[in-house]
Coordinates of C-alpha atoms and ligand atoms in Angstrom, one line a residue:
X24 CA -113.6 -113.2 -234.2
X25 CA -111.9 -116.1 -235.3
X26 CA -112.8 -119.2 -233.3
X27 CA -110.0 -121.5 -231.7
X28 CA -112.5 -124.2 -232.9
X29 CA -112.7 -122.9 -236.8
X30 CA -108.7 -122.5 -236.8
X31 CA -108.9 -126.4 -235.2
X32 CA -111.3 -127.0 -237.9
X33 CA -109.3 -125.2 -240.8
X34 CA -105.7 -126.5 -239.4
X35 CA -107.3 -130.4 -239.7
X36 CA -108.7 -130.1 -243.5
X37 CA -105.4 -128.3 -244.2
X38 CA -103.3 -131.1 -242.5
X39 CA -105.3 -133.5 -243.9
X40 CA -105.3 -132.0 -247.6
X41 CA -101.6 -131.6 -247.7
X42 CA -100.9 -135.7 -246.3
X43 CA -103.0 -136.2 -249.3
X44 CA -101.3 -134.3 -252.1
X45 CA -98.0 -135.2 -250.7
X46 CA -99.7 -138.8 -250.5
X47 CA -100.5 -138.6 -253.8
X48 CA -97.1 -137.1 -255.6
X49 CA -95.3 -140.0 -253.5
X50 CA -97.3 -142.6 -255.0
X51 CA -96.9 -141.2 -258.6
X52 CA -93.4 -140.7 -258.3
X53 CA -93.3 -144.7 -257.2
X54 CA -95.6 -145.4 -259.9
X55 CA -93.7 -143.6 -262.8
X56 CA -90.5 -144.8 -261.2
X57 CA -90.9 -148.6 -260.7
X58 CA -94.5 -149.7 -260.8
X59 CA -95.3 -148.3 -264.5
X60 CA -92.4 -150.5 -266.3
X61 CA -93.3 -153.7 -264.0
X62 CA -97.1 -153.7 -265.3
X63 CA -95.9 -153.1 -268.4
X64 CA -93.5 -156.2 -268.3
X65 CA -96.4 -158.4 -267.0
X66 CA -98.6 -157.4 -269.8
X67 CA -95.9 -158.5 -272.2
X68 CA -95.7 -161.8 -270.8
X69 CA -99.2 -162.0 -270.8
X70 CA -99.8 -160.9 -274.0
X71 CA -96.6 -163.2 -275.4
X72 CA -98.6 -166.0 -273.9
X73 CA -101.4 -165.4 -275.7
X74 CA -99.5 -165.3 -278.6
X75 CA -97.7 -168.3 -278.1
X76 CA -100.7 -170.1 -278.1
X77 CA -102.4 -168.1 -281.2
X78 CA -99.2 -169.2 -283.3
X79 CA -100.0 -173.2 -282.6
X80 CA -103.2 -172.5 -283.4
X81 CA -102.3 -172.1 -287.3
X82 CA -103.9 -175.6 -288.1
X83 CA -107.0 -174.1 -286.7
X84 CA -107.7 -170.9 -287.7
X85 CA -111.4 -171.4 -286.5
X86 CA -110.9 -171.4 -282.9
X87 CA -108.7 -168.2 -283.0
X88 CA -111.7 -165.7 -282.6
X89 CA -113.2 -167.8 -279.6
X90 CA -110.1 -167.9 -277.6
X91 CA -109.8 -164.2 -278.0
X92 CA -113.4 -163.9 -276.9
X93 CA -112.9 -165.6 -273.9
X94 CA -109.9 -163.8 -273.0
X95 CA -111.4 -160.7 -273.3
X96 CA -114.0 -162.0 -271.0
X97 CA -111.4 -163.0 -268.4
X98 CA -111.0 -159.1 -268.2
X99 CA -108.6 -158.3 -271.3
X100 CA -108.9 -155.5 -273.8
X101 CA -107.6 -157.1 -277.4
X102 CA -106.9 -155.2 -280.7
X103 CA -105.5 -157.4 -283.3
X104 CA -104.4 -156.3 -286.8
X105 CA -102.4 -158.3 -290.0
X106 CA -100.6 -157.0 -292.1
X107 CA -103.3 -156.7 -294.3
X108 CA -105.0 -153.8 -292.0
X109 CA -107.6 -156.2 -291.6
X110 CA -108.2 -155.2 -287.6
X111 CA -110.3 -157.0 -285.1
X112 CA -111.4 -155.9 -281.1
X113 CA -112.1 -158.4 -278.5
X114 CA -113.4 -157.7 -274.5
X115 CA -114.0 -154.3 -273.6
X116 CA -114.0 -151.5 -276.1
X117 CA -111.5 -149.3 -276.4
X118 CA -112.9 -145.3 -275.9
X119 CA -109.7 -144.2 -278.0
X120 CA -108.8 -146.6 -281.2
X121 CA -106.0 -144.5 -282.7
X122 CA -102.5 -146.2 -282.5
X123 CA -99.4 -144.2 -283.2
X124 CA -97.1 -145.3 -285.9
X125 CA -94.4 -146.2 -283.3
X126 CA -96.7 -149.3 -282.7
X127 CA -96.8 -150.9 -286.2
X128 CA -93.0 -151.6 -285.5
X129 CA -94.8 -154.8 -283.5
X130 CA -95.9 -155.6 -287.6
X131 CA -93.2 -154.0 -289.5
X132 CA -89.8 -155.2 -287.2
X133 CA -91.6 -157.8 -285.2
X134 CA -90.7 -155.4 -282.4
X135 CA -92.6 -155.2 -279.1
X136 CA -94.7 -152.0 -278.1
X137 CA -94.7 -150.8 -274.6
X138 CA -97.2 -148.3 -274.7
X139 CA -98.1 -148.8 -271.3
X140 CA -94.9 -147.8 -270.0
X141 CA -94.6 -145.4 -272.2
X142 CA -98.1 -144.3 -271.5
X143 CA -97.7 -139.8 -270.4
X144 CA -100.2 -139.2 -267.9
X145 CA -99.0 -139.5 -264.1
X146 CA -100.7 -142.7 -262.3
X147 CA -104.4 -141.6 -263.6
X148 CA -102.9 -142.6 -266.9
X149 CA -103.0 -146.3 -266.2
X150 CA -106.8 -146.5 -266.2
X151 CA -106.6 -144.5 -269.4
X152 CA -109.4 -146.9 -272.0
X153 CA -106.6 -145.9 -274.9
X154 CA -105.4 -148.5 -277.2
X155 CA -102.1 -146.6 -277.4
X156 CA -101.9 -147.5 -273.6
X157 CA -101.5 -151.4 -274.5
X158 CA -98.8 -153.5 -274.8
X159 CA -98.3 -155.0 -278.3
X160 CA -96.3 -158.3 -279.4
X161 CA -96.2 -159.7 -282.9
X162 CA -97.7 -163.7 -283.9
X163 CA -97.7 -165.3 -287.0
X164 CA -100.3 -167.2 -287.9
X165 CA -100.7 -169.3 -291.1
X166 CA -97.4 -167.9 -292.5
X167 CA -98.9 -164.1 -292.1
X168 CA -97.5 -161.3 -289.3
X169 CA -100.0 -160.1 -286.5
X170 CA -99.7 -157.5 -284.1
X171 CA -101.9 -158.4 -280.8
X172 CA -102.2 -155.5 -278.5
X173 CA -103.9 -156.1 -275.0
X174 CA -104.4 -154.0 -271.6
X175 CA -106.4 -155.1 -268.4
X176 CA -109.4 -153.4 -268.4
X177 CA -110.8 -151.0 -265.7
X178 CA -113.1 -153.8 -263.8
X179 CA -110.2 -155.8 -263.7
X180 CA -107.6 -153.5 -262.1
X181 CA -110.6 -152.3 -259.8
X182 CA -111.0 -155.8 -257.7
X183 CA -113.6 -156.4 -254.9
X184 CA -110.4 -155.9 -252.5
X185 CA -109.5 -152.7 -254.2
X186 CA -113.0 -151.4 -253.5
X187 CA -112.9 -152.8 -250.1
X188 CA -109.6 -151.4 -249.5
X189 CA -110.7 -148.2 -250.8
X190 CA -113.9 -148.2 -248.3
X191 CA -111.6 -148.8 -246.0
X192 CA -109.4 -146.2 -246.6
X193 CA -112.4 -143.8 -246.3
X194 CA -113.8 -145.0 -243.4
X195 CA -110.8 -144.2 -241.3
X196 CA -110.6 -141.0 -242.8
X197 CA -114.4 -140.2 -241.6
X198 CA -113.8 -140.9 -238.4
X199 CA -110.5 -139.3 -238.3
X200 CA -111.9 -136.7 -239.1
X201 CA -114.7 -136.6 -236.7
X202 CA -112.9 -138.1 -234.1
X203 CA -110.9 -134.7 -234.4
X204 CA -113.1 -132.3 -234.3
X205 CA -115.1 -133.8 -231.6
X206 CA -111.9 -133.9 -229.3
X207 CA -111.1 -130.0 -230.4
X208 CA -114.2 -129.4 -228.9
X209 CA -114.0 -131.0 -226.0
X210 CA -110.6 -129.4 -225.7
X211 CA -112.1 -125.8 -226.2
X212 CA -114.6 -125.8 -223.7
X213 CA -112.6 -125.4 -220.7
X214 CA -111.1 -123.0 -222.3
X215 CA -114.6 -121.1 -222.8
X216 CA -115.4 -122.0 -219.4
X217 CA -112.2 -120.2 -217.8
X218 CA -112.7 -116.9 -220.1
X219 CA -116.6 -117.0 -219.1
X220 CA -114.6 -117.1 -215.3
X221 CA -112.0 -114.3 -216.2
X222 CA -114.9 -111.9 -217.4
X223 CA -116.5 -112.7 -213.7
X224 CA -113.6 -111.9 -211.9
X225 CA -113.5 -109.0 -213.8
X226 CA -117.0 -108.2 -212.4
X227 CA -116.0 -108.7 -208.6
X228 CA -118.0 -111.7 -208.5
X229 CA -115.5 -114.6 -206.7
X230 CA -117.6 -117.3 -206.5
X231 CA -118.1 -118.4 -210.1
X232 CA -117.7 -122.0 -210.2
X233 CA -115.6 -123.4 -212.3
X234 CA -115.9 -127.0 -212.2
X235 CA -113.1 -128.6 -214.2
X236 CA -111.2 -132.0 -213.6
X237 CA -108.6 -133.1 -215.8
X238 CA -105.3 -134.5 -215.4
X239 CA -103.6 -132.6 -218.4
X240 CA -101.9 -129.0 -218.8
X241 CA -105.6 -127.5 -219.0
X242 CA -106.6 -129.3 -215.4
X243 CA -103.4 -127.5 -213.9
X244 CA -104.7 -123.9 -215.7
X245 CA -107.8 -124.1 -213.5
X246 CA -105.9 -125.3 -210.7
X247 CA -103.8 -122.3 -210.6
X248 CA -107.2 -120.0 -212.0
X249 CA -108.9 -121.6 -208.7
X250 CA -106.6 -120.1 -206.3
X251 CA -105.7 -117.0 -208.0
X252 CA -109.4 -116.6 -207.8
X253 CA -109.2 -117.6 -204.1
X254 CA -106.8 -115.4 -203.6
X255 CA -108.4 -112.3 -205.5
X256 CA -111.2 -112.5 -203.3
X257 CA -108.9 -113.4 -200.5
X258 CA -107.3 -109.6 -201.3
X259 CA -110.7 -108.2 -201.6
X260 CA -111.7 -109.1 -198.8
X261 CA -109.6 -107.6 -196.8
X262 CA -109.5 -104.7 -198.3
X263 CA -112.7 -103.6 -198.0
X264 CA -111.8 -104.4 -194.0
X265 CA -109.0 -102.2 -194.3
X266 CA -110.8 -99.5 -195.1
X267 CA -113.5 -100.5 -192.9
X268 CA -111.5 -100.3 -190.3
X269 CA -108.9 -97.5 -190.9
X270 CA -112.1 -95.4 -191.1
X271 CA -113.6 -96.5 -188.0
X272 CA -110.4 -96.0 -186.4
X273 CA -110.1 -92.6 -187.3
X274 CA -113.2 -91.7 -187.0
X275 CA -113.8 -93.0 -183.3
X276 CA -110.6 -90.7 -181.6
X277 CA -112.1 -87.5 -183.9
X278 CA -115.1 -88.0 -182.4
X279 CA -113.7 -87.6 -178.9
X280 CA -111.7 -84.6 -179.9
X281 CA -114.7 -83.0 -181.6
X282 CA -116.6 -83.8 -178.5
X283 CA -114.3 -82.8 -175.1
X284 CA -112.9 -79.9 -177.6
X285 CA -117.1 -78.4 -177.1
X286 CA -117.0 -79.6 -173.8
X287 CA -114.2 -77.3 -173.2
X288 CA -115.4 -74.7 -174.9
X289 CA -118.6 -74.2 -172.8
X290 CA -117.8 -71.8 -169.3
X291 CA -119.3 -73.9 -166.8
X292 CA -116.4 -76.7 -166.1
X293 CA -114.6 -77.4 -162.9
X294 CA -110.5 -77.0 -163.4
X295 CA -110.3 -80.3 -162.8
X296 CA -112.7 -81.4 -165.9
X297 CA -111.2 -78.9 -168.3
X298 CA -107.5 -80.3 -166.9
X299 CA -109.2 -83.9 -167.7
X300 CA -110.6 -83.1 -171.4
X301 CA -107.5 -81.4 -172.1
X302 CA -105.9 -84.8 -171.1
X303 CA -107.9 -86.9 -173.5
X304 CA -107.7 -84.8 -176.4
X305 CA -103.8 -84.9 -176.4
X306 CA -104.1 -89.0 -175.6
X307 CA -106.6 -88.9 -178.7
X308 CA -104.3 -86.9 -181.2
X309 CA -101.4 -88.8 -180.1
X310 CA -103.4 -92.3 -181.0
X311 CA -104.1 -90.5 -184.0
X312 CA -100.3 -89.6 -184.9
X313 CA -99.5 -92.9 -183.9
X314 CA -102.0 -95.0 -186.0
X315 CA -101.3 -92.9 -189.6
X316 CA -97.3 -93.6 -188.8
X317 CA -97.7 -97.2 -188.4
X318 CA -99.9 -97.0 -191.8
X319 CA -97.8 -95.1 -193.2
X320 CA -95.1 -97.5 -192.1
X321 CA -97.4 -100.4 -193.2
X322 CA -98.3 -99.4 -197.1
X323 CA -94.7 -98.2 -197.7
X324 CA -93.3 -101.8 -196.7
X325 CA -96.3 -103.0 -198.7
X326 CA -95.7 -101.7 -201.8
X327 CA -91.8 -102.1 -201.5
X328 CA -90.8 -98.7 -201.3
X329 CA -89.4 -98.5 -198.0
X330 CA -85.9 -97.9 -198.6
X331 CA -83.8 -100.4 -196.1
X332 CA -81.1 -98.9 -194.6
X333 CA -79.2 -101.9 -193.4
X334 CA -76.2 -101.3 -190.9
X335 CA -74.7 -103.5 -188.3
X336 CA -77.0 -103.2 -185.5
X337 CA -76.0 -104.5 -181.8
X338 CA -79.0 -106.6 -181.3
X339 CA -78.6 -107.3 -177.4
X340 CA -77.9 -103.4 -176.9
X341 CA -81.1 -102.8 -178.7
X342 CA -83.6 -104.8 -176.9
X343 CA -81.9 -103.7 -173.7
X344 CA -82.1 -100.0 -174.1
X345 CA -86.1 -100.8 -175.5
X346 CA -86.0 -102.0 -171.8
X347 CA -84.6 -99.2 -170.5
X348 CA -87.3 -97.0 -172.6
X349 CA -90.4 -99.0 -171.1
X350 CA -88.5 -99.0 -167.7
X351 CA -91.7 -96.8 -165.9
X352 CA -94.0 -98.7 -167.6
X353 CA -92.6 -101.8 -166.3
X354 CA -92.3 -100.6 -162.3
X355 CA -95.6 -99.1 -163.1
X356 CA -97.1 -102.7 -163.2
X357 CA -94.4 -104.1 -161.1
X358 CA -93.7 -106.7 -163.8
X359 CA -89.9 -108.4 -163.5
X360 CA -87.9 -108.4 -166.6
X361 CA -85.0 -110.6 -166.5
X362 CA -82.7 -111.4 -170.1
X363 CA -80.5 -113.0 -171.4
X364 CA -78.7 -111.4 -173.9
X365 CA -74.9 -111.8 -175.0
X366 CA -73.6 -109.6 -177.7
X367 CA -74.5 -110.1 -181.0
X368 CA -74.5 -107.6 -184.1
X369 CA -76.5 -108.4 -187.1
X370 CA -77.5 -106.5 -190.9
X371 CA -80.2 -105.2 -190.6
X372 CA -82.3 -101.9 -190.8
X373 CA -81.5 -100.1 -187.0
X374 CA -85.2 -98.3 -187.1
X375 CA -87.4 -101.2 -188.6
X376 CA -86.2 -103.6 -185.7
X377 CA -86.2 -101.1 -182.9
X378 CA -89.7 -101.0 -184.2
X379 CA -89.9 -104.7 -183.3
X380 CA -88.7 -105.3 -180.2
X381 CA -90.9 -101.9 -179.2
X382 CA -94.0 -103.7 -179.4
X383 CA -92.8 -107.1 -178.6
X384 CA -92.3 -105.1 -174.8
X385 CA -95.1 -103.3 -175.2
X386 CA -97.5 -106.4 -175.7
X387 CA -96.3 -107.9 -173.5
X388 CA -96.4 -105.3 -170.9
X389 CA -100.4 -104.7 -172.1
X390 CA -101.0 -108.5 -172.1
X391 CA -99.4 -109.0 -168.8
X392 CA -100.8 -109.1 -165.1
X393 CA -99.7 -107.1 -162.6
X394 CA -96.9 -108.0 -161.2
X395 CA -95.8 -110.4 -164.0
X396 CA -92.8 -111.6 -165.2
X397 CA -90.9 -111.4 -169.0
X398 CA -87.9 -113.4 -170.0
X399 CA -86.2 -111.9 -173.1
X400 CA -83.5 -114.2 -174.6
X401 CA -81.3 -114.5 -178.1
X402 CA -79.4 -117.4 -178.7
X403 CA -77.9 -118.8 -181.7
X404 CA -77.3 -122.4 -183.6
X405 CA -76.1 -123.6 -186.8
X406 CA -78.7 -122.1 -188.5
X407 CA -80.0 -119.2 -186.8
X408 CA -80.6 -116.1 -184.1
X409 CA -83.4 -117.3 -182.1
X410 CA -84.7 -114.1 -180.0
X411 CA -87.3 -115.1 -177.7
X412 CA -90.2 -112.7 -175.7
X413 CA -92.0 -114.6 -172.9
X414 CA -94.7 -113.3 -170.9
X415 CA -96.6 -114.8 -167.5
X416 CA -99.7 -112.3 -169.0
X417 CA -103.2 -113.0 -170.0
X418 CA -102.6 -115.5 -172.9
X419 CA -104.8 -116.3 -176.1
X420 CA -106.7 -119.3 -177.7
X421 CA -105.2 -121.5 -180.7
X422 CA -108.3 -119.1 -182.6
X423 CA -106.9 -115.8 -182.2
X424 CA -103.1 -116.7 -182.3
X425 CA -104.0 -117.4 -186.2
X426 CA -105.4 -113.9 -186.6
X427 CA -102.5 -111.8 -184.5
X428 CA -100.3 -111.0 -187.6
X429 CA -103.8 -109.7 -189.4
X430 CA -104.3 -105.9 -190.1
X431 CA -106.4 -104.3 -187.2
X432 CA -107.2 -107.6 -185.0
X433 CA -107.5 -107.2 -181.7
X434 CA -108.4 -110.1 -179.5
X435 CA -110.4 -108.1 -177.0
X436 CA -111.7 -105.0 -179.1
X437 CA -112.8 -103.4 -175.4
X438 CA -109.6 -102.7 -174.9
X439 CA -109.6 -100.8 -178.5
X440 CA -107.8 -97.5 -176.7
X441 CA -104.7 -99.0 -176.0
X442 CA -103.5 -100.1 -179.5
X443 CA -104.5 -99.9 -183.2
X444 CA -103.9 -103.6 -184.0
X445 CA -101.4 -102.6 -186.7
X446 CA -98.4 -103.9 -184.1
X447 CA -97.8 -107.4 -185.2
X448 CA -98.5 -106.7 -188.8
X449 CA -96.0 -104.2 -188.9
X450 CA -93.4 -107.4 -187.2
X451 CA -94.7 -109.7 -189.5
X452 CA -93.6 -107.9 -193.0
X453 CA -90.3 -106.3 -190.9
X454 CA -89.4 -110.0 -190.0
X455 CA -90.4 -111.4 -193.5
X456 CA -88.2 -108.4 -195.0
X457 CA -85.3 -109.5 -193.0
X458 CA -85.8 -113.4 -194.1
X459 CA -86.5 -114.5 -190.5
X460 CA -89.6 -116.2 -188.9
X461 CA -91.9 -115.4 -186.2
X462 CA -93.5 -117.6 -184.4
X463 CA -96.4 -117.3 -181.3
X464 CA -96.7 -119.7 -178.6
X465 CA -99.8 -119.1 -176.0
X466 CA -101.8 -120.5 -173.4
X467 CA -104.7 -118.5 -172.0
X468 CA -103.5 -117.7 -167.9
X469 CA -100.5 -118.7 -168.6
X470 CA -98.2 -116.7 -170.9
X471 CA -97.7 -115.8 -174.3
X472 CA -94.0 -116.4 -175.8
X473 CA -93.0 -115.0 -179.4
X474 CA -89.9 -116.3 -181.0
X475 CA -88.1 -115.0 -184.2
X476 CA -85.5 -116.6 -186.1
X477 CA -83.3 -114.7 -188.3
X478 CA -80.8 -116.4 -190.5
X479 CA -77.0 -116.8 -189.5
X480 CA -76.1 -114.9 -192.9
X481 CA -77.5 -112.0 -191.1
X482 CA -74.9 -112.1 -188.1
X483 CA -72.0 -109.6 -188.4
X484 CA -68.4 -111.3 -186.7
X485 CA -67.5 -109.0 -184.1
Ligands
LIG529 P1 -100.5 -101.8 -181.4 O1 -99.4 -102.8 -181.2 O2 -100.8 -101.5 -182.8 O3 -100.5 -100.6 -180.5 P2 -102.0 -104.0 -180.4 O4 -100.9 -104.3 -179.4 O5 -103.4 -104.2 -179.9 O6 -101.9 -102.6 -181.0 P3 -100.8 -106.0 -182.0 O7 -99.5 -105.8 -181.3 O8 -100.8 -106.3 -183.4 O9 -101.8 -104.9 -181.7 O10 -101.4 -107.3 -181.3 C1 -102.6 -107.8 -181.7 C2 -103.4 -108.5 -180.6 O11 -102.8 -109.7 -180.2 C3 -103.5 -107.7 -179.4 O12 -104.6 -106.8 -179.5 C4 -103.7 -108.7 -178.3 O13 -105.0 -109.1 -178.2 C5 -102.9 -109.9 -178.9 N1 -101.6 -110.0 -178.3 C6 -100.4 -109.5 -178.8 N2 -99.4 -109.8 -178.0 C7 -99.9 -110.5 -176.9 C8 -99.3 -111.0 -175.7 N3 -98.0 -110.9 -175.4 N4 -100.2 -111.6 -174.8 C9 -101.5 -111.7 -175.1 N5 -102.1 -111.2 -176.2 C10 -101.3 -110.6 -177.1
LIG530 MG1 -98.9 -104.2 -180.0

């Protein structure tokens, strides 16, 4: 596997390789462009002033070898040659000592030579030790033509601030260097860290720390990785208590059928226990019918393939014929229901929320005391229906009203016959899928009141 790090590493040395050839071409096409022919033009004046002061020197031909010595010292290289071929070097010497023809025109037409201008090779060429990369002027001395051919030599276009400059140069390119690959590593790691995660997650385990802070687009990766993971173990949670519980749920109403079905099945019961067993059974299988349609019901809204089949629904009609449904229930407990309800038709899907106000009632006939009261009322403002389902009943803490909407919960699980716990899931995602809100107010003795809003968009104009 290729590393991020090695492509880091290979991407830098290639970056950095390709500033430096482009680097370099640039500066050769400068050189060979401009800087070439202005070297060469200060080497002719230099060397015209040395020739200047050779040609005085006719009355003393004695001195002319020392002066050339010493400029040579200064840093020059010198050929001299007369017409004579009589040739002399001075400074440095030259690696190369071949000149080409073109030069003698410095002795022959008393023409000057720019051979360092002229010189072929790209920028390298200007440290070349050649004597054909000189410049050459032409002196008389004592009646008789010289050529004088000179070229700075190598120490002398390498200066102490050239080699500093060049240290320099290196230095930064060092720690450049370093600099990057230490910060490619530090930028890789998280990125290690979070796959390390990834392969954990993968392994069920939820609780691998990942301890990252940064401010940069890494820092918000783990941010959002934190509470995916959160959420991932969130959703595995409660799965495993869905099953949990759908399989004790099941399993405790089989269990009574299994056990009054033998009951009934031995000869020595009274009429009145085999016409009591009989009644549980049928309670038990109708709990049972009940609790797989409201799963059914459940997973199908779940995974989004309930089909909605929205139609204008007469919302106050609804919740009063649910009344009318629950009437025996209600004089059974001699609970008062008093509404409010003016007519109002919305969009929305007739069965799903007839299946809301059902257990709305119904709670809040369970819930209730005997003898209680409900208020039912739908109103509407700029923004939305309000419908509103208020109980005098038994109430709950702050605790468990943050638990209601959640599969299976059941504040009191004694009174585990009388419901699955499924209800107020079931209005949770039915509200949700109709864009509206739910909210529970409750006060323990006192009464439990459940609004819902549902957006204006959704009211049909009668
Ligand atoms: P199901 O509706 O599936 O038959 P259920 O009524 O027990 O069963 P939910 O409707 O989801 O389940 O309600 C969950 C729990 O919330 C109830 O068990 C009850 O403890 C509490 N609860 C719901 N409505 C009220 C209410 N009006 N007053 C007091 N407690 C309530
Ligand atoms: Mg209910």
């Amino acid at each position: 596997m290729k590393t991020l790090y090695r492509k880091f590493t290979v991407a830098t040395l290639v970056i950095l390789a390709t500033s430096l050839t482009i680097g370099f071409v640039l500066a050769n096409l400068i050189y060979m462009t401009s800087t070439k022919q202005k070297i060469d033009e200060q080497n002719v004046e230099i060397a015209e002033g040395i020739a200047l002061t050779l040609g005085r020197m006719h009355a003393d031909v004695s001195s002319f070898e020392p002066f050339l010595e010493s400029v040579g010292e200064l840093g020059y290289q010198i050929y001299v040659i007369n017409e004579a071929g009589e040739e002399a070097y001075f400074g440095r010497p030259f690696t190369k000592t071949s000149l080409p023809d073109e030069a003698m025109k410095v002795l022959k037409a008393q023409e000057i030579y720019h051979g360092m201008s002229q010189y072929k090779f790209w920028m390298m060429g200007h440290f070349s030790n050649d004597v054909t990369n000189t410049v050459g002027v032409p002196f008389t001395m004592n009646g008789q033509p010289y050529g004088l051919f000179l070229r700075p030599n190598n120490k002398l276009l390498f200066s102490d601030i050239h080699m500093i400059l060049a240290w320099f140069f290196m230095a930064i390119a060092v720690v450049s260097i370093i600099g990057v690959l230490l910060m490619a590593r530090q930028l890789i790691k998280p990125i290690t860290n979070l796959t390390e995660a990834t392969k954990e997650i993968a392994r069920e385990n939820f609780n691998y720390p990942l301890k990252i802070e940064r401010n940069d687009e890494i820092g918000q990766l783990v941010e959002s990785f934190n509470i995916m993971q959160k959420q991932l173990q969130h959703n595995d949670e409660a799965r495993k208590s869905f099953i949990n519980n759908v399989s004790h749920d099941f399993q405790s109403p089989l269990m009574n059928i299994q056990g009054y079905a033998e009951l009934l099945m031995s000869k020595d019961i009274t009429d009145r226990e085999h016409q009591e067993y009989v009644q549980i059974i049928d309670h038990e299988s109708k709990r049972l019918s009940t609790l797989t349609k409201q799963l059914l019901l459940l997973t199908s809204l779940d995974q989004n393939t309930y089909s909605m089949k929205v139609s204008g629904v007469q919302l106050d009609e609804q919740i009063k014929q649910t009344i009318r449904r629950f009437q025996w229930r209600l004089q059974e407990k001699e609970i008062e229901v008093s509404y409010s309800l003016p007519p109002v038709q919305i969009k929305a899907d007739a069965e799903l929320m007839s299946n809301v106000w059902d257990n709305l009632l119904t709670n809040a006939i369970k819930y209730n005391n005997h003898m209680g009261n409900i208020w039912i009322s739908l109103t509407e403002d700029d923004t939305s229906l309000t419908i509103m389902f208020k109980d005098t009943g038994i109430g709950m803490s702050q605790e468990n009203i943050s638990q209601i909407f959640d599969r299976f919960y059941r504040v009191d699980s004694s009174r585990k016959r009388d419901g699955t716990g499924l209800g107020l899931a079931i209005v949770k995602q039915i509200i949700d899928l109709h864009e509206g809100e739910i909210e529970v107010d409750s006060k323990i003795g006192v009464g439990t009141t459940f609004t819902i809003k549902l957006p204006l968009n959704h009211k049909l104009e009668e």
